[in-house]
């Protein structure tokens, strides 16, 4: 859909280590997230619209700090996760996700996941969607600062054993795009949950994972 030079051309990331975001990229967890956050907001007497407006790309801890500063953020992050895990059956694989991961595996290409969700919810969503759990799975429980801070992607590169500049991040949210770019990585943004304009900071924006595969494989 859009690229900013040589990096955006077909095949431009054929040798890169791929770090995928999870929600909105590999799995469609929209119903689970909305249902879980709505239940949490109503439980705590919060404005549901405000909670839903600010959740994208944030950790549960970061969201709780932002929209419920009067409550203990760690307690609330656990409550949010519990509500979403209870709705994990609503999660499915994104179109072309299985094919893309199989293509990377078939070529011996290294890939991992860097998500704003916690350990429990990440594993629940991968299990529900029947996608493989990679050797490197960076979650919100493993970092001090979540996206848009670069820490999650820097940790992902470190655990993959490569320099950040040798990775490409695949994202769907502005916060995730910012995190990947701040980590020194090119970012392929999939316009699944946000508009092309909202993802303008990305190196290249694609419509779906089939189009992303033309860049990555």
Tab-separated table of C-alpha atoms in Angstrom:
chain	number	residue	atom	x	y	z
A	1	UNK	CA	0.000	0.000	0.000
A	2	UNK	CA	2.775	2.421	0.885
A	3	UNK	CA	6.547	2.288	1.181
A	4	UNK	CA	9.289	4.852	1.761
A	5	UNK	CA	12.071	3.638	-0.467
A	6	UNK	CA	14.089	0.484	-0.998
A	7	UNK	CA	12.991	-1.091	2.286
A	8	UNK	CA	9.389	-1.024	1.151
A	9	UNK	CA	9.953	-2.983	-2.067
A	10	UNK	CA	8.866	-6.580	-2.477
A	11	UNK	CA	11.427	-8.914	-0.911
A	12	UNK	CA	13.114	-6.079	0.986
A	13	UNK	CA	13.106	-7.981	4.298
A	14	UNK	CA	13.918	-11.465	3.016
A	15	UNK	CA	16.886	-11.877	5.369
A	16	UNK	CA	15.562	-10.121	8.445
A	17	UNK	CA	14.519	-11.672	11.752
A	18	UNK	CA	10.766	-11.083	12.030
A	19	UNK	CA	9.202	-9.848	15.267
A	20	UNK	CA	5.416	-9.949	15.151
A	21	UNK	CA	2.972	-8.129	17.344
A	22	UNK	CA	0.215	-10.559	18.361
A	23	UNK	CA	-3.209	-8.880	18.602
A	24	UNK	CA	-4.429	-7.510	15.287
A	25	UNK	CA	-1.448	-9.015	13.462
A	26	UNK	CA	-1.372	-12.777	14.056
A	27	UNK	CA	-4.635	-13.135	15.976
A	28	UNK	CA	-8.024	-11.474	15.748
A	29	UNK	CA	-8.743	-10.807	19.411
A	30	UNK	CA	-10.966	-7.770	18.926
A	31	UNK	CA	-14.118	-9.313	20.380
A	32	UNK	CA	-12.205	-10.734	23.341
A	33	UNK	CA	-10.532	-7.397	24.066
A	34	UNK	CA	-13.681	-5.304	23.758
A	35	UNK	CA	-15.676	-7.742	25.847
A	36	UNK	CA	-13.024	-7.994	28.526
A	37	UNK	CA	-12.369	-4.274	28.760
A	38	UNK	CA	-16.075	-3.469	28.793
A	39	UNK	CA	-16.627	-5.914	31.655
A	40	UNK	CA	-13.679	-4.439	33.580
A	41	UNK	CA	-14.768	-0.833	33.000
A	42	UNK	CA	-18.310	-1.576	34.153
A	43	UNK	CA	-16.986	-3.486	37.161
A	44	UNK	CA	-14.873	-0.487	38.213
A	45	UNK	CA	-17.364	2.228	37.271
A	46	UNK	CA	-15.195	3.625	34.477
A	47	UNK	CA	-16.179	5.226	31.192
A	48	UNK	CA	-16.271	2.325	28.732
A	49	UNK	CA	-15.713	4.533	25.687
A	50	UNK	CA	-12.635	6.106	27.252
A	51	UNK	CA	-11.184	2.719	28.166
A	52	UNK	CA	-11.703	1.399	24.635
A	53	UNK	CA	-10.305	4.582	23.103
A	54	UNK	CA	-6.971	4.317	24.902
A	55	UNK	CA	-6.299	0.581	25.052
A	56	UNK	CA	-4.753	-0.014	21.624
A	57	UNK	CA	-1.053	-0.857	21.771
A	58	UNK	CA	-0.854	-0.356	25.543
A	59	UNK	CA	-0.131	-2.887	28.233
A	60	UNK	CA	-2.940	-3.554	30.708
A	61	UNK	CA	-0.766	-1.948	33.356
A	62	UNK	CA	-0.277	1.177	31.262
A	63	UNK	CA	-3.979	1.374	30.482
A	64	UNK	CA	-4.930	1.049	34.144
A	65	UNK	CA	-2.505	3.810	35.092
A	66	UNK	CA	-3.978	6.079	32.436
A	67	UNK	CA	-7.729	5.576	32.861
A	68	UNK	CA	-7.935	4.515	36.514
A	69	UNK	CA	-5.156	6.375	38.380
A	70	UNK	CA	-7.128	6.087	41.636
A	71	UNK	CA	-6.841	2.278	41.577
A	72	UNK	CA	-3.858	-0.018	42.080
A	73	UNK	CA	-2.542	-0.595	38.528
A	74	UNK	CA	-1.128	-4.068	39.115
A	75	UNK	CA	-4.382	-5.305	40.641
A	76	UNK	CA	-6.359	-3.838	37.765
A	77	UNK	CA	-4.023	-5.269	35.131
A	78	UNK	CA	-4.675	-8.724	36.561
A	79	UNK	CA	-8.436	-8.069	36.513
A	80	UNK	CA	-8.325	-6.967	32.867
A	81	UNK	CA	-6.339	-10.050	31.929
A	82	UNK	CA	-8.763	-12.332	33.792
A	83	UNK	CA	-11.725	-10.854	31.914
A	84	UNK	CA	-9.970	-11.302	28.561
A	85	UNK	CA	-8.742	-14.838	29.288
A	86	UNK	CA	-12.356	-15.764	30.091
A	87	UNK	CA	-13.210	-14.711	26.527
A	88	UNK	CA	-10.248	-16.386	24.801
A	89	UNK	CA	-12.576	-18.684	22.858
A	90	UNK	CA	-13.516	-15.628	20.776
A	91	UNK	CA	-9.943	-15.395	19.415
A	92	UNK	CA	-9.105	-16.678	15.925
A	93	UNK	CA	-6.034	-16.588	13.703
A	94	UNK	CA	-5.833	-13.619	11.355
A	95	UNK	CA	-6.247	-14.449	7.656
A	96	UNK	CA	-2.987	-15.793	6.152
A	97	UNK	CA	-1.237	-15.983	9.576
A	98	UNK	CA	-0.736	-19.750	9.479
A	99	UNK	CA	0.525	-19.645	5.917
A	100	UNK	CA	3.016	-16.878	6.660
A	101	UNK	CA	4.432	-18.569	9.761
A	102	UNK	CA	4.680	-21.882	7.906
A	103	UNK	CA	6.510	-20.171	5.046
A	104	UNK	CA	9.017	-18.617	7.444
A	105	UNK	CA	9.552	-21.950	9.201
A	106	UNK	CA	9.916	-23.727	5.883
A	107	UNK	CA	12.752	-21.403	4.929
A	108	UNK	CA	14.460	-21.623	8.306
A	109	UNK	CA	13.692	-17.978	9.016
A	110	UNK	CA	13.775	-16.827	12.630
A	111	UNK	CA	10.662	-15.181	14.042
A	112	UNK	CA	9.257	-14.255	17.432
A	113	UNK	CA	6.384	-12.380	19.037
A	114	UNK	CA	6.476	-9.087	20.950
A	115	UNK	CA	3.096	-8.342	22.504
A	116	UNK	CA	1.554	-5.837	24.902
A	117	UNK	CA	-0.433	-8.639	26.512
A	118	UNK	CA	0.726	-10.543	29.585
A	119	UNK	CA	2.037	-14.116	29.643
A	120	UNK	CA	-1.318	-15.681	30.467
A	121	UNK	CA	-3.344	-13.899	27.811
A	122	UNK	CA	-0.678	-14.351	25.116
A	123	UNK	CA	-0.573	-18.108	25.623
A	124	UNK	CA	-4.375	-18.306	25.839
A	125	UNK	CA	-4.779	-16.482	22.530
A	126	UNK	CA	-2.158	-18.545	20.727
A	127	UNK	CA	-3.811	-21.729	21.979
A	128	UNK	CA	-7.299	-20.550	21.002
A	129	UNK	CA	-6.122	-19.551	17.523
A	130	UNK	CA	-4.083	-22.772	17.134
A	131	UNK	CA	-0.946	-20.873	16.207
A	132	UNK	CA	2.504	-22.078	17.300
A	133	UNK	CA	4.223	-20.612	20.352
A	134	UNK	CA	7.633	-19.318	19.239
A	135	UNK	CA	10.856	-19.804	21.171
A	136	UNK	CA	10.935	-16.041	21.778
A	137	UNK	CA	7.695	-14.582	23.154
A	138	UNK	CA	8.126	-11.178	24.810
A	139	UNK	CA	5.111	-10.113	26.865
A	140	UNK	CA	4.161	-7.185	29.075
A	141	UNK	CA	5.132	-9.220	32.133
A	142	UNK	CA	8.768	-9.232	31.016
A	143	UNK	CA	9.387	-5.502	30.527
A	144	UNK	CA	9.342	-2.411	32.719
A	145	UNK	CA	7.938	-0.188	29.957
A	146	UNK	CA	5.497	-1.276	27.265
A	147	UNK	CA	4.915	0.097	23.788
A	148	UNK	CA	5.373	2.824	22.546
A	149	UNK	CA	8.628	2.502	24.513
A	150	UNK	CA	11.220	0.534	22.486
A	151	UNK	CA	12.059	-1.814	25.400
A	152	UNK	CA	9.845	-4.718	24.231
A	153	UNK	CA	11.384	-4.789	20.760
A	154	UNK	CA	14.912	-4.314	22.063
A	155	UNK	CA	14.367	-7.279	24.379
A	156	UNK	CA	12.945	-9.263	21.476
A	157	UNK	CA	16.059	-8.635	19.381
A	158	UNK	CA	18.312	-9.497	22.306
A	159	UNK	CA	16.550	-12.814	22.881
A	160	UNK	CA	16.681	-13.597	19.183
A	161	UNK	CA	20.429	-13.020	19.366
A	162	UNK	CA	20.558	-10.322	16.693
A	163	UNK	CA	21.076	-6.593	16.426
A	164	UNK	CA	17.793	-4.603	16.353
A	165	UNK	CA	18.711	-3.303	12.919
A	166	UNK	CA	18.639	-6.878	11.618
A	167	UNK	CA	14.987	-7.256	12.629
A	168	UNK	CA	11.735	-6.135	11.062
A	169	UNK	CA	8.708	-5.491	13.274
A	170	UNK	CA	5.193	-6.297	12.070
A	171	UNK	CA	2.595	-4.125	13.794
A	172	UNK	CA	-0.974	-2.883	13.607
A	173	UNK	CA	-1.094	0.046	16.073
A	174	UNK	CA	0.510	3.487	16.178
A	175	UNK	CA	2.020	2.708	19.598
A	176	UNK	CA	3.566	-0.481	18.266
A	177	UNK	CA	4.889	1.265	15.172
A	178	UNK	CA	6.507	3.909	17.384
A	179	UNK	CA	8.083	1.209	19.547
A	180	UNK	CA	9.588	-0.608	16.597
A	181	UNK	CA	10.964	2.521	14.979
A	182	UNK	CA	12.386	3.752	18.295
A	183	UNK	CA	14.155	0.388	18.609
A	184	UNK	CA	15.866	1.053	15.277
A	185	UNK	CA	13.825	-1.418	13.244
A	186	UNK	CA	11.929	-1.012	9.987
A	187	UNK	CA	8.229	-1.599	10.622
A	188	UNK	CA	5.715	-3.295	8.337
A	189	UNK	CA	2.305	-2.087	9.508
A	190	UNK	CA	-0.811	-4.115	8.727
A	191	UNK	CA	-3.876	-1.889	8.365
A	192	UNK	CA	-6.166	-4.305	10.192
A	193	UNK	CA	-7.195	-2.184	13.185
A	194	UNK	CA	-6.052	1.326	12.189
A	195	UNK	CA	-6.097	3.436	9.057
A	196	UNK	CA	-3.155	3.957	6.750
A	197	UNK	CA	-2.931	7.548	7.970
A	198	UNK	CA	-2.745	6.473	11.608
A	199	UNK	CA	0.130	4.141	10.704
A	200	UNK	CA	2.057	6.751	8.731
A	201	UNK	CA	5.186	6.424	10.905
A	202	UNK	CA	5.693	2.845	9.650
A	203	UNK	CA	8.284	2.056	7.006
A	204	UNK	CA	5.608	0.454	4.859
A	205	UNK	CA	1.865	-0.141	5.313
A	206	UNK	CA	0.146	-3.209	3.848
A	207	UNK	CA	-3.461	-4.332	3.702
A	208	UNK	CA	-3.053	-7.804	5.200
A	209	UNK	CA	-0.598	-10.619	5.969
A	210	UNK	CA	-0.716	-11.940	2.405
A	211	UNK	CA	0.705	-8.622	1.248
A	212	UNK	CA	3.139	-8.613	4.178
A	213	UNK	CA	4.373	-12.059	3.111
A	214	UNK	CA	5.539	-10.630	-0.211
A	215	UNK	CA	7.912	-8.399	1.769
A	216	UNK	CA	8.946	-10.849	4.459
A	217	UNK	CA	9.390	-14.221	2.740
